[in-house]
Amino acid sequence: MTMKPGNAGMGRIIPILRMFDEEKTKQFYLEFLEFNMDWEHRFDDSAPLYMQVSSGPCALHLSEHFGDGSPGAAIRIELAGIEAFHAKLLDKRYKHARPGLEKTPWNTAECSIQDPAGNRIIFYENL
């Protein structure tokens, strides 16, 4: 949703998640979860990395900047086809995560994964 000038409505949310290890973070989000790299930014070669990854309309900002997010945050991402998504993740045999798939009392199917900084991403589908 693109916001128009003078529009008082709210747009989409883009969480900022803390990261510490650029290589492991990229492996997790780009290779394991198959997000796309949209852009990266550093003020100079020795500055912390700030980047955006996305999958469809879902975008996340990942930051090495001190104070941008707290490690161990949790976010929920709705998706369609969670069983196929879960099976695809397991087929990759990623050594740092083998997520389960849980049917909840609140009528969702959920797949919870921790990224390399300890942030919890809960993918869910309403049943």
N, CA, C and O atoms as CSV, one atom per row, in Angstrom:
chain,resi,resn,atom,element,x,y,z
A,1,MET,N,N,0.849,-1.171,0.000
A,1,MET,CA,C,0.000,0.000,0.000
A,1,MET,C,C,0.892,1.231,0.000
A,1,MET,O,O,1.713,1.390,0.904
A,2,THR,N,N,0.756,2.083,-0.966
A,2,THR,CA,C,1.512,3.329,-1.033
A,2,THR,C,C,0.690,4.437,-0.397
A,2,THR,O,O,-0.485,4.619,-0.714
A,3,MET,N,N,1.320,5.165,0.496
A,3,MET,CA,C,0.619,6.248,1.181
A,3,MET,C,C,0.609,7.484,0.294
A,3,MET,O,O,1.615,7.818,-0.333
A,4,LYS,N,N,-0.536,8.162,0.244
A,4,LYS,CA,C,-0.678,9.386,-0.530
A,4,LYS,C,C,-0.542,10.577,0.408
A,4,LYS,O,O,-0.940,10.494,1.570
A,5,PRO,N,N,0.014,11.684,-0.078
A,5,PRO,CA,C,0.121,12.876,0.770
A,5,PRO,C,C,-1.239,13.253,1.354
A,5,PRO,O,O,-2.248,13.259,0.649
A,6,GLY,N,N,-1.254,13.566,2.639
A,6,GLY,CA,C,-2.483,13.967,3.302
A,6,GLY,C,C,-3.331,12.791,3.767
A,6,GLY,O,O,-4.376,12.999,4.384
A,7,ASN,N,N,-2.908,11.560,3.487
A,7,ASN,CA,C,-3.664,10.383,3.903
A,7,ASN,C,C,-3.310,10.076,5.353
A,7,ASN,O,O,-2.142,9.870,5.680
A,8,ALA,N,N,-4.309,10.046,6.213
A,8,ALA,CA,C,-4.066,9.795,7.631
A,8,ALA,C,C,-4.043,8.310,7.959
A,8,ALA,O,O,-3.796,7.944,9.108
A,9,GLY,N,N,-4.294,7.446,6.982
A,9,GLY,CA,C,-4.298,6.002,7.227
A,9,GLY,C,C,-2.894,5.473,7.441
A,9,GLY,O,O,-1.912,6.109,7.057
A,10,MET,N,N,-2.808,4.322,8.048
A,10,MET,CA,C,-1.515,3.706,8.305
A,10,MET,C,C,-1.145,2.776,7.163
A,10,MET,O,O,-2.017,2.197,6.514
A,11,GLY,N,N,0.136,2.637,6.924
A,11,GLY,CA,C,0.655,1.751,5.891
A,11,GLY,C,C,1.196,0.470,6.506
A,11,GLY,O,O,0.869,0.131,7.643
A,12,ARG,N,N,2.023,-0.235,5.753
A,12,ARG,CA,C,2.559,-1.504,6.227
A,12,ARG,C,C,3.616,-1.295,7.310
A,12,ARG,O,O,4.184,-0.211,7.443
A,13,ILE,N,N,3.861,-2.330,8.062
A,13,ILE,CA,C,4.857,-2.318,9.127
A,13,ILE,C,C,6.121,-3.002,8.604
A,13,ILE,O,O,6.041,-4.057,7.975
A,14,ILE,N,N,7.278,-2.406,8.861
A,14,ILE,CA,C,8.553,-3.027,8.523
A,14,ILE,C,C,9.369,-3.116,9.815
A,14,ILE,O,O,9.942,-2.119,10.255
A,15,PRO,N,N,9.423,-4.302,10.421
A,15,PRO,CA,C,10.192,-4.437,11.654
A,15,PRO,C,C,11.690,-4.283,11.410
A,15,PRO,O,O,12.189,-4.609,10.333
A,16,ILE,N,N,12.398,-3.785,12.418
A,16,ILE,CA,C,13.857,-3.709,12.383
A,16,ILE,C,C,14.362,-4.750,13.372
A,16,ILE,O,O,14.089,-4.662,14.569
A,17,LEU,N,N,15.096,-5.734,12.872
A,17,LEU,CA,C,15.643,-6.793,13.707
A,17,LEU,C,C,17.151,-6.620,13.819
A,17,LEU,O,O,17.819,-6.300,12.836
A,18,ARG,N,N,17.677,-6.827,14.999
A,18,ARG,CA,C,19.109,-6.705,15.250
A,18,ARG,C,C,19.828,-7.901,14.654
A,18,ARG,O,O,19.314,-9.019,14.678
A,19,MET,N,N,21.019,-7.663,14.119
A,19,MET,CA,C,21.875,-8.740,13.637
A,19,MET,C,C,23.297,-8.472,14.110
A,19,MET,O,O,23.662,-7.335,14.409
A,20,PHE,N,N,24.096,-9.540,14.172
A,20,PHE,CA,C,25.479,-9.420,14.618
A,20,PHE,C,C,26.465,-9.973,13.609
A,20,PHE,O,O,27.582,-9.467,13.501
A,21,ASP,N,N,26.080,-10.997,12.870
A,21,ASP,CA,C,26.983,-11.690,11.962
A,21,ASP,C,C,26.416,-11.603,10.549
A,21,ASP,O,O,25.447,-12.286,10.217
A,22,GLU,N,N,27.027,-10.760,9.722
A,22,GLU,CA,C,26.519,-10.517,8.367
A,22,GLU,C,C,26.426,-11.810,7.552
A,22,GLU,O,O,25.412,-12.055,6.899
A,23,GLU,N,N,27.462,-12.628,7.585
A,23,GLU,CA,C,27.481,-13.848,6.768
A,23,GLU,C,C,26.377,-14.822,7.192
A,23,GLU,O,O,25.645,-15.336,6.346
A,24,LYS,N,N,26.257,-15.074,8.493
A,24,LYS,CA,C,25.225,-16.002,8.975
A,24,LYS,C,C,23.825,-15.443,8.740
A,24,LYS,O,O,22.902,-16.191,8.417
A,25,THR,N,N,23.667,-14.133,8.902
A,25,THR,CA,C,22.364,-13.507,8.683
A,25,THR,C,C,21.944,-13.639,7.226
A,25,THR,O,O,20.797,-13.979,6.938
A,26,LYS,N,N,22.857,-13.374,6.316
A,26,LYS,CA,C,22.529,-13.510,4.888
A,26,LYS,C,C,22.242,-14.960,4.523
A,26,LYS,O,O,21.327,-15.238,3.748
A,27,GLN,N,N,23.022,-15.887,5.082
A,27,GLN,CA,C,22.768,-17.307,4.807
A,27,GLN,C,C,21.365,-17.687,5.272
A,27,GLN,O,O,20.640,-18.384,4.562
A,28,PHE,N,N,20.986,-17.234,6.456
A,28,PHE,CA,C,19.679,-17.566,7.022
A,28,PHE,C,C,18.541,-16.975,6.195
A,28,PHE,O,O,17.641,-17.699,5.768
A,29,TYR,N,N,18.578,-15.658,5.967
A,29,TYR,CA,C,17.451,-14.997,5.291
A,29,TYR,C,C,17.434,-15.223,3.782
A,29,TYR,O,O,16.364,-15.420,3.205
A,30,LEU,N,N,18.589,-15.198,3.136
A,30,LEU,CA,C,18.623,-15.291,1.673
A,30,LEU,C,C,18.628,-16.734,1.175
A,30,LEU,O,O,17.944,-17.055,0.203
A,31,GLU,N,N,19.387,-17.597,1.825
A,31,GLU,CA,C,19.476,-18.980,1.352
A,31,GLU,C,C,18.414,-19.877,1.996
A,31,GLU,O,O,17.684,-20.579,1.297
A,32,PHE,N,N,18.332,-19.850,3.321
A,32,PHE,CA,C,17.401,-20.748,4.003
A,32,PHE,C,C,15.947,-20.317,3.809
A,32,PHE,O,O,15.124,-21.116,3.362
A,33,LEU,N,N,15.622,-19.071,4.137
A,33,LEU,CA,C,14.236,-18.606,4.011
A,33,LEU,C,C,13.893,-18.114,2.607
A,33,LEU,O,O,12.719,-17.912,2.297
A,34,GLU,N,N,14.894,-17.920,1.758
A,34,GLU,CA,C,14.727,-17.480,0.369
A,34,GLU,C,C,14.087,-16.098,0.229
A,34,GLU,O,O,13.289,-15.859,-0.678
A,35,PHE,N,N,14.449,-15.194,1.141
A,35,PHE,CA,C,14.076,-13.794,0.971
A,35,PHE,C,C,14.969,-13.208,-0.117
A,35,PHE,O,O,16.009,-13.783,-0.439
A,36,ASN,N,N,14.580,-12.088,-0.675
A,36,ASN,CA,C,15.387,-11.361,-1.659
A,36,ASN,C,C,16.143,-10.245,-0.957
A,36,ASN,O,O,15.634,-9.645,-0.010
A,37,MET,N,N,17.351,-9.965,-1.415
A,37,MET,CA,C,18.112,-8.818,-0.921
A,37,MET,C,C,17.630,-7.597,-1.707
A,37,MET,O,O,17.783,-7.547,-2.927
A,38,ASP,N,N,17.059,-6.630,-1.025
A,38,ASP,CA,C,16.570,-5.422,-1.690
A,38,ASP,C,C,17.651,-4.351,-1.756
A,38,ASP,O,O,17.868,-3.744,-2.805
A,39,TRP,N,N,18.320,-4.124,-0.642
A,39,TRP,CA,C,19.400,-3.151,-0.609
A,39,TRP,C,C,20.203,-3.296,0.681
A,39,TRP,O,O,19.743,-3.864,1.671
A,40,GLU,N,N,21.413,-2.761,0.628
A,40,GLU,CA,C,22.311,-2.703,1.782
A,40,GLU,C,C,22.818,-1.277,1.915
A,40,GLU,O,O,22.958,-0.573,0.915
A,41,HIS,N,N,23.093,-0.844,3.139
A,41,HIS,CA,C,23.642,0.500,3.344
A,41,HIS,C,C,24.666,0.487,4.468
A,41,HIS,O,O,24.450,-0.113,5.522
A,42,ARG,N,N,25.783,1.158,4.224
A,42,ARG,CA,C,26.799,1.458,5.244
A,42,ARG,C,C,27.212,2.915,5.025
A,42,ARG,O,O,27.315,3.368,3.884
A,43,PHE,N,N,27.446,3.641,6.104
A,43,PHE,CA,C,27.914,5.014,5.965
A,43,PHE,C,C,29.335,5.060,5.424
A,43,PHE,O,O,29.703,6.001,4.721
A,44,ASP,N,N,30.144,4.040,5.750
A,44,ASP,CA,C,31.485,3.878,5.182
A,44,ASP,C,C,31.872,2.417,5.358
A,44,ASP,O,O,31.108,1.641,5.931
A,45,ASP,N,N,33.053,2.031,4.872
A,45,ASP,CA,C,33.454,0.620,4.880
A,45,ASP,C,C,33.538,0.001,6.273
A,45,ASP,O,O,33.383,-1.212,6.415
A,46,SER,N,N,33.777,0.806,7.293
A,46,SER,CA,C,33.893,0.256,8.647
A,46,SER,C,C,32.609,0.433,9.461
A,46,SER,O,O,32.576,0.089,10.643
A,47,ALA,N,N,31.571,0.955,8.851
A,47,ALA,CA,C,30.308,1.204,9.558
A,47,ALA,C,C,29.443,-0.060,9.597
A,47,ALA,O,O,29.613,-0.957,8.772
A,48,PRO,N,N,28.522,-0.126,10.554
A,48,PRO,CA,C,27.608,-1.258,10.632
A,48,PRO,C,C,26.715,-1.344,9.385
A,48,PRO,O,O,26.443,-0.342,8.724
A,49,LEU,N,N,26.278,-2.549,9.091
A,49,LEU,CA,C,25.405,-2.807,7.944
A,49,LEU,C,C,23.945,-2.617,8.333
A,49,LEU,O,O,23.527,-2.999,9.426
A,50,TYR,N,N,23.179,-2.025,7.428
A,50,TYR,CA,C,21.722,-1.911,7.541
A,50,TYR,C,C,21.198,-2.380,6.198
A,50,TYR,O,O,21.630,-1.876,5.161
A,51,MET,N,N,20.270,-3.341,6.192
A,51,MET,CA,C,19.800,-3.874,4.916
A,51,MET,C,C,18.322,-4.219,4.977
A,51,MET,O,O,17.737,-4.361,6.051
A,52,GLN,N,N,17.737,-4.350,3.797
A,52,GLN,CA,C,16.342,-4.782,3.691
A,52,GLN,C,C,16.283,-6.061,2.885
A,52,GLN,O,O,16.893,-6.177,1.823
A,53,VAL,N,N,15.524,-7.036,3.417
A,53,VAL,CA,C,15.215,-8.266,2.705
A,53,VAL,C,C,13.697,-8.340,2.587
A,53,VAL,O,O,12.968,-7.765,3.394
A,54,SER,N,N,13.235,-9.060,1.565
A,54,SER,CA,C,11.790,-9.157,1.391
A,54,SER,C,C,11.412,-10.470,0.720
A,54,SER,O,O,12.224,-11.136,0.078
A,55,SER,N,N,10.155,-10.803,0.899
A,55,SER,CA,C,9.536,-11.916,0.206
A,55,SER,C,C,8.115,-11.470,-0.083
A,55,SER,O,O,7.288,-11.383,0.825
A,56,GLY,N,N,7.830,-11.185,-1.354
A,56,GLY,CA,C,6.523,-10.622,-1.696
A,56,GLY,C,C,6.345,-9.297,-0.983
A,56,GLY,O,O,7.262,-8.475,-0.977
A,57,PRO,N,N,5.172,-9.068,-0.376
A,57,PRO,CA,C,4.946,-7.787,0.318
A,57,PRO,C,C,5.587,-7.712,1.699
A,57,PRO,O,O,5.573,-6.653,2.325
A,58,CYS,N,N,6.148,-8.816,2.182
A,58,CYS,CA,C,6.774,-8.844,3.504
A,58,CYS,C,C,8.205,-8.322,3.404
A,58,CYS,O,O,9.017,-8.867,2.656
A,59,ALA,N,N,8.512,-7.267,4.157
A,59,ALA,CA,C,9.867,-6.697,4.179
A,59,ALA,C,C,10.359,-6.641,5.620
A,59,ALA,O,O,9.594,-6.375,6.546
A,60,LEU,N,N,11.659,-6.899,5.786
A,60,LEU,CA,C,12.309,-6.806,7.087
A,60,LEU,C,C,13.562,-5.968,6.951
A,60,LEU,O,O,14.273,-6.075,5.952
A,61,HIS,N,N,13.841,-5.137,7.939
A,61,HIS,CA,C,15.104,-4.428,8.014
A,61,HIS,C,C,15.964,-5.154,9.035
A,61,HIS,O,O,15.489,-5.517,10.111
A,62,LEU,N,N,17.217,-5.363,8.700
A,62,LEU,CA,C,18.175,-6.037,9.561
A,62,LEU,C,C,19.325,-5.074,9.806
A,62,LEU,O,O,19.877,-4.507,8.864
A,63,SER,N,N,19.684,-4.889,11.068
A,63,SER,CA,C,20.634,-3.838,11.410
A,63,SER,C,C,21.709,-4.307,12.378
A,63,SER,O,O,21.432,-4.997,13.360
A,64,GLU,N,N,22.960,-3.911,12.074
A,64,GLU,CA,C,24.071,-4.103,13.011
A,64,GLU,C,C,24.244,-2.891,13.927
A,64,GLU,O,O,25.090,-2.916,14.821
A,65,HIS,N,N,23.467,-1.842,13.725
A,65,HIS,CA,C,23.594,-0.621,14.520
A,65,HIS,C,C,23.147,-0.856,15.964
A,65,HIS,O,O,22.055,-1.370,16.207
A,66,PHE,N,N,23.996,-0.478,16.915
A,66,PHE,CA,C,23.656,-0.561,18.326
A,66,PHE,C,C,22.394,0.251,18.569
A,66,PHE,O,O,22.296,1.399,18.135
A,67,GLY,N,N,21.442,-0.336,19.252
A,67,GLY,CA,C,20.203,0.374,19.562
A,67,GLY,C,C,19.082,0.113,18.568
A,67,GLY,O,O,17.935,0.466,18.843
A,68,ASP,N,N,19.373,-0.489,17.431
A,68,ASP,CA,C,18.316,-0.833,16.475
A,68,ASP,C,C,17.780,-2.214,16.803
A,68,ASP,O,O,18.343,-3.219,16.370
A,69,GLY,N,N,16.736,-2.267,17.536
A,69,GLY,CA,C,16.125,-3.541,17.907
A,69,GLY,C,C,16.908,-4.223,19.013
A,69,GLY,O,O,18.079,-3.922,19.242
A,70,SER,N,N,16.261,-5.125,19.679
A,70,SER,CA,C,16.883,-5.909,20.737
A,70,SER,C,C,16.968,-7.353,20.280
A,70,SER,O,O,15.986,-7.889,19.767
A,71,PRO,N,N,18.110,-7.996,20.451
A,71,PRO,CA,C,18.196,-9.410,20.106
A,71,PRO,C,C,17.133,-10.183,20.882
A,71,PRO,O,O,16.865,-9.887,22.047
A,72,GLY,N,N,16.542,-11.153,20.242
A,72,GLY,CA,C,15.512,-11.949,20.904
A,72,GLY,C,C,14.110,-11.425,20.691
A,72,GLY,O,O,13.179,-11.871,21.362
A,73,ALA,N,N,13.935,-10.492,19.777
A,73,ALA,CA,C,12.591,-10.004,19.447
A,73,ALA,C,C,11.797,-11.132,18.796
A,73,ALA,O,O,12.368,-12.134,18.365
A,74,ALA,N,N,10.490,-10.964,18.729
A,74,ALA,CA,C,9.634,-11.941,18.066
A,74,ALA,C,C,8.688,-11.213,17.128
A,74,ALA,O,O,8.107,-10.190,17.490
A,75,ILE,N,N,8.534,-11.749,15.912
A,75,ILE,CA,C,7.579,-11.206,14.957
A,75,ILE,C,C,6.753,-12.359,14.392
A,75,ILE,O,O,7.182,-13.512,14.407
A,76,ARG,N,N,5.579,-12.034,13.900
A,76,ARG,CA,C,4.700,-13.009,13.257
A,76,ARG,C,C,4.497,-12.599,11.809
A,76,ARG,O,O,4.233,-11.434,11.511
A,77,ILE,N,N,4.624,-13.573,10.909
A,77,ILE,CA,C,4.444,-13.327,9.479
A,77,ILE,C,C,3.390,-14.307,8.967
A,77,ILE,O,O,3.577,-15.522,9.029
A,78,GLU,N,N,2.293,-13.772,8.466
A,78,GLU,CA,C,1.240,-14.618,7.912
A,78,GLU,C,C,1.639,-15.084,6.519
A,78,GLU,O,O,2.199,-14.319,5.733
A,79,LEU,N,N,1.348,-16.340,6.223
A,79,LEU,CA,C,1.598,-16.840,4.872
A,79,LEU,C,C,0.590,-17.913,4.526
A,79,LEU,O,O,0.018,-18.557,5.406
A,80,ALA,N,N,0.381,-18.097,3.248
A,80,ALA,CA,C,-0.489,-19.154,2.745
A,80,ALA,C,C,0.390,-20.342,2.365
A,80,ALA,O,O,1.491,-20.157,1.847
A,81,GLY,N,N,-0.085,-21.549,2.616
A,81,GLY,CA,C,0.671,-22.739,2.245
A,81,GLY,C,C,1.763,-23.081,3.219
A,81,GLY,O,O,2.871,-23.425,2.806
A,82,ILE,N,N,1.482,-22.996,4.505
A,82,ILE,CA,C,2.526,-23.203,5.510
A,82,ILE,C,C,3.072,-24.629,5.504
A,82,ILE,O,O,4.254,-24.827,5.784
A,83,GLU,N,N,2.252,-25.614,5.195
A,83,GLU,CA,C,2.752,-27.002,5.193
A,83,GLU,C,C,3.811,-27.200,4.120
A,83,GLU,O,O,4.827,-27.849,4.370
A,84,ALA,N,N,3.590,-26.652,2.931
A,84,ALA,CA,C,4.588,-26.750,1.854
A,84,ALA,C,C,5.838,-25.951,2.213
A,84,ALA,O,O,6.954,-26.399,1.952
A,85,PHE,N,N,5.661,-24.779,2.803
A,85,PHE,CA,C,6.787,-23.948,3.243
A,85,PHE,C,C,7.626,-24.708,4.270
A,85,PHE,O,O,8.853,-24.739,4.172
A,86,HIS,N,N,6.972,-25.314,5.242
A,86,HIS,CA,C,7.651,-26.070,6.283
A,86,HIS,C,C,8.424,-27.245,5.679
A,86,HIS,O,O,9.583,-27.469,6.028
A,87,ALA,N,N,7.793,-27.987,4.784
A,87,ALA,CA,C,8.454,-29.136,4.150
A,87,ALA,C,C,9.694,-28.688,3.369
A,87,ALA,O,O,10.726,-29.359,3.391
A,88,LYS,N,N,9.582,-27.555,2.685
A,88,LYS,CA,C,10.715,-27.021,1.916
A,88,LYS,C,C,11.887,-26.669,2.833
A,88,LYS,O,O,13.041,-26.935,2.499
A,89,LEU,N,N,11.589,-26.072,3.987
A,89,LEU,CA,C,12.652,-25.742,4.943
A,89,LEU,C,C,13.335,-27.004,5.449
A,89,LEU,O,O,14.563,-27.054,5.518
A,90,LEU,N,N,12.568,-28.013,5.801
A,90,LEU,CA,C,13.152,-29.254,6.305
A,90,LEU,C,C,14.000,-29.952,5.247
A,90,LEU,O,O,15.033,-30.542,5.565
A,91,ASP,N,N,13.566,-29.886,3.992
A,91,ASP,CA,C,14.321,-30.512,2.899
A,91,ASP,C,C,15.712,-29.897,2.725
A,91,ASP,O,O,16.615,-30.546,2.196
A,92,LYS,N,N,15.886,-28.658,3.165
A,92,LYS,CA,C,17.180,-27.988,3.011
A,92,LYS,C,C,18.229,-28.496,3.992
A,92,LYS,O,O,19.424,-28.285,3.784
A,93,ARG,N,N,17.797,-29.161,5.057
A,93,ARG,CA,C,18.711,-29.682,6.070
A,93,ARG,C,C,19.686,-28.604,6.574
A,93,ARG,O,O,20.882,-28.848,6.730
A,94,TYR,N,N,19.143,-27.425,6.820
A,94,TYR,CA,C,19.918,-26.312,7.376
A,94,TYR,C,C,20.402,-26.707,8.767
A,94,TYR,O,O,19.593,-27.066,9.622
A,95,LYS,N,N,21.695,-26.647,9.000
A,95,LYS,CA,C,22.245,-27.198,10.242
A,95,LYS,C,C,21.900,-26.398,11.496
A,95,LYS,O,O,22.069,-26.901,12.606
A,96,HIS,N,N,21.423,-25.170,11.344
A,96,HIS,CA,C,21.142,-24.341,12.511
A,96,HIS,C,C,19.663,-24.290,12.894
A,96,HIS,O,O,19.314,-23.684,13.908
A,97,ALA,N,N,18.788,-24.914,12.102
A,97,ALA,CA,C,17.359,-24.877,12.435
A,97,ALA,C,C,16.621,-26.011,11.741
A,97,ALA,O,O,16.777,-26.235,10.541
A,98,ARG,N,N,15.832,-26.707,12.505
A,98,ARG,CA,C,14.913,-27.726,11.981
A,98,ARG,C,C,13.551,-27.425,12.613
A,98,ARG,O,O,13.152,-28.087,13.571
A,99,PRO,N,N,12.850,-26.445,12.088
A,99,PRO,CA,C,11.609,-25.999,12.727
A,99,PRO,C,C,10.495,-27.044,12.663
A,99,PRO,O,O,10.418,-27.850,11.736
A,100,GLY,N,N,9.650,-26.998,13.669
A,100,GLY,CA,C,8.470,-27.850,13.700
A,100,GLY,C,C,7.279,-27.101,13.123
A,100,GLY,O,O,7.376,-25.931,12.755
A,101,LEU,N,N,6.170,-27.793,13.054
A,101,LEU,CA,C,4.903,-27.207,12.603
A,101,LEU,C,C,3.858,-27.574,13.643
A,101,LEU,O,O,3.624,-28.752,13.914
A,102,GLU,N,N,3.238,-26.565,14.219
A,102,GLU,CA,C,2.309,-26.777,15.322
A,102,GLU,C,C,0.930,-26.253,14.960
A,102,GLU,O,O,0.799,-25.163,14.404
A,103,LYS,N,N,-0.088,-27.024,15.275
A,103,LYS,CA,C,-1.465,-26.546,15.168
A,103,LYS,C,C,-1.840,-26.017,16.549
A,103,LYS,O,O,-1.694,-26.722,17.547
A,104,THR,N,N,-2.319,-24.783,16.605
A,104,THR,CA,C,-2.544,-24.120,17.890
A,104,THR,C,C,-4.019,-24.148,18.304
A,104,THR,O,O,-4.895,-24.353,17.464
A,105,PRO,N,N,-4.295,-23.941,19.601
A,105,PRO,CA,C,-5.682,-23.851,20.075
A,105,PRO,C,C,-6.417,-22.628,19.501
A,105,PRO,O,O,-7.647,-22.600,19.497
A,106,TRP,N,N,-5.675,-21.615,19.015
A,106,TRP,CA,C,-6.311,-20.417,18.438
A,106,TRP,C,C,-6.486,-20.554,16.930
A,106,TRP,O,O,-6.673,-19.566,16.220
A,107,ASN,N,N,-6.421,-21.813,16.447
A,107,ASN,CA,C,-6.775,-22.170,15.072
A,107,ASN,C,C,-5.814,-21.630,14.016
A,107,ASN,O,O,-6.232,-21.084,12.995
A,108,THR,N,N,-4.528,-21.792,14.282
A,108,THR,CA,C,-3.504,-21.476,13.296
A,108,THR,C,C,-2.541,-22.663,13.197
A,108,THR,O,O,-2.470,-23.495,14.102
A,109,ALA,N,N,-1.817,-22.726,12.106
A,109,ALA,CA,C,-0.663,-23.622,11.986
A,109,ALA,C,C,0.550,-22.709,12.027
A,109,ALA,O,O,0.598,-21.707,11.312
A,110,GLU,N,N,1.542,-23.049,12.866
A,110,GLU,CA,C,2.668,-22.148,13.088
A,110,GLU,C,C,3.999,-22.875,13.006
A,110,GLU,O,O,4.156,-24.002,13.477
A,111,CYS,N,N,4.954,-22.185,12.387
A,111,CYS,CA,C,6.320,-22.665,12.233
A,111,CYS,C,C,7.225,-21.570,12.807
A,111,CYS,O,O,7.314,-20.476,12.249
A,112,SER,N,N,7.891,-21.868,13.918
A,112,SER,CA,C,8.699,-20.875,14.618
A,112,SER,C,C,10.189,-21.168,14.399
A,112,SER,O,O,10.637,-22.304,14.552
A,113,ILE,N,N,10.941,-20.133,14.043
A,113,ILE,CA,C,12.365,-20.268,13.733
A,113,ILE,C,C,13.116,-19.115,14.383
A,113,ILE,O,O,12.627,-17.985,14.405
A,114,GLN,N,N,14.305,-19.396,14.915
A,114,GLN,CA,C,15.166,-18.329,15.432
A,114,GLN,C,C,16.248,-18.016,14.418
A,114,GLN,O,O,16.873,-18.916,13.857
A,115,ASP,N,N,16.464,-16.703,14.186
A,115,ASP,CA,C,17.551,-16.296,13.296
A,115,ASP,C,C,18.869,-16.299,14.072
A,115,ASP,O,O,18.862,-16.549,15.277
A,116,PRO,N,N,20.000,-16.028,13.411
A,116,PRO,CA,C,21.299,-16.092,14.090
A,116,PRO,C,C,21.460,-15.131,15.272
A,116,PRO,O,O,22.337,-15.349,16.108
A,117,ALA,N,N,20.651,-14.083,15.368
A,117,ALA,CA,C,20.732,-13.152,16.498
A,117,ALA,C,C,19.733,-13.502,17.599
A,117,ALA,O,O,19.617,-12.777,18.587
A,118,GLY,N,N,19.009,-14.617,17.429
A,118,GLY,CA,C,18.044,-15.030,18.441
A,118,GLY,C,C,16.667,-14.429,18.271
A,118,GLY,O,O,15.805,-14.612,19.131
A,119,ASN,N,N,16.439,-13.711,17.175
A,119,ASN,CA,C,15.105,-13.183,16.898
A,119,ASN,C,C,14.209,-14.339,16.471
A,119,ASN,O,O,14.615,-15.180,15.669
A,120,ARG,N,N,12.994,-14.382,17.006
A,120,ARG,CA,C,12.063,-15.463,16.685
A,120,ARG,C,C,11.089,-14.998,15.612
A,120,ARG,O,O,10.424,-13.972,15.757
A,121,ILE,N,N,11.019,-15.764,14.544
A,121,ILE,CA,C,10.087,-15.489,13.454
A,121,ILE,C,C,9.055,-16.599,13.466
A,121,ILE,O,O,9.387,-17.776,13.328
A,122,ILE,N,N,7.810,-16.213,13.631
A,122,ILE,CA,C,6.721,-17.180,13.665
A,122,ILE,C,C,5.924,-17.017,12.377
A,122,ILE,O,O,5.187,-16.047,12.201
A,123,PHE,N,N,6.087,-17.979,11.491
A,123,PHE,CA,C,5.277,-18.008,10.280
A,123,PHE,C,C,3.974,-18.702,10.638
A,123,PHE,O,O,3.991,-19.741,11.298
A,124,TYR,N,N,2.842,-18.146,10.216
A,124,TYR,CA,C,1.573,-18.751,10.591
A,124,TYR,C,C,0.568,-18.672,9.456
A,124,TYR,O,O,0.640,-17.809,8.581
A,125,GLU,N,N,-0.375,-19.612,9.503
A,125,GLU,CA,C,-1.488,-19.634,8.558
A,125,GLU,C,C,-2.750,-19.852,9.377
A,125,GLU,O,O,-2.808,-20.760,10.206
A,126,ASN,N,N,-3.768,-19.015,9.144
A,126,ASN,CA,C,-5.052,-19.213,9.795
A,126,ASN,C,C,-5.728,-20.431,9.185
A,126,ASN,O,O,-5.767,-20.585,7.964
A,127,LEU,N,N,-6.261,-21.296,10.042
A,127,LEU,CA,C,-6.909,-22.519,9.559
A,127,LEU,C,C,-8.406,-22.321,9.430
A,127,LEU,O,O,-9.119,-23.244,9.036
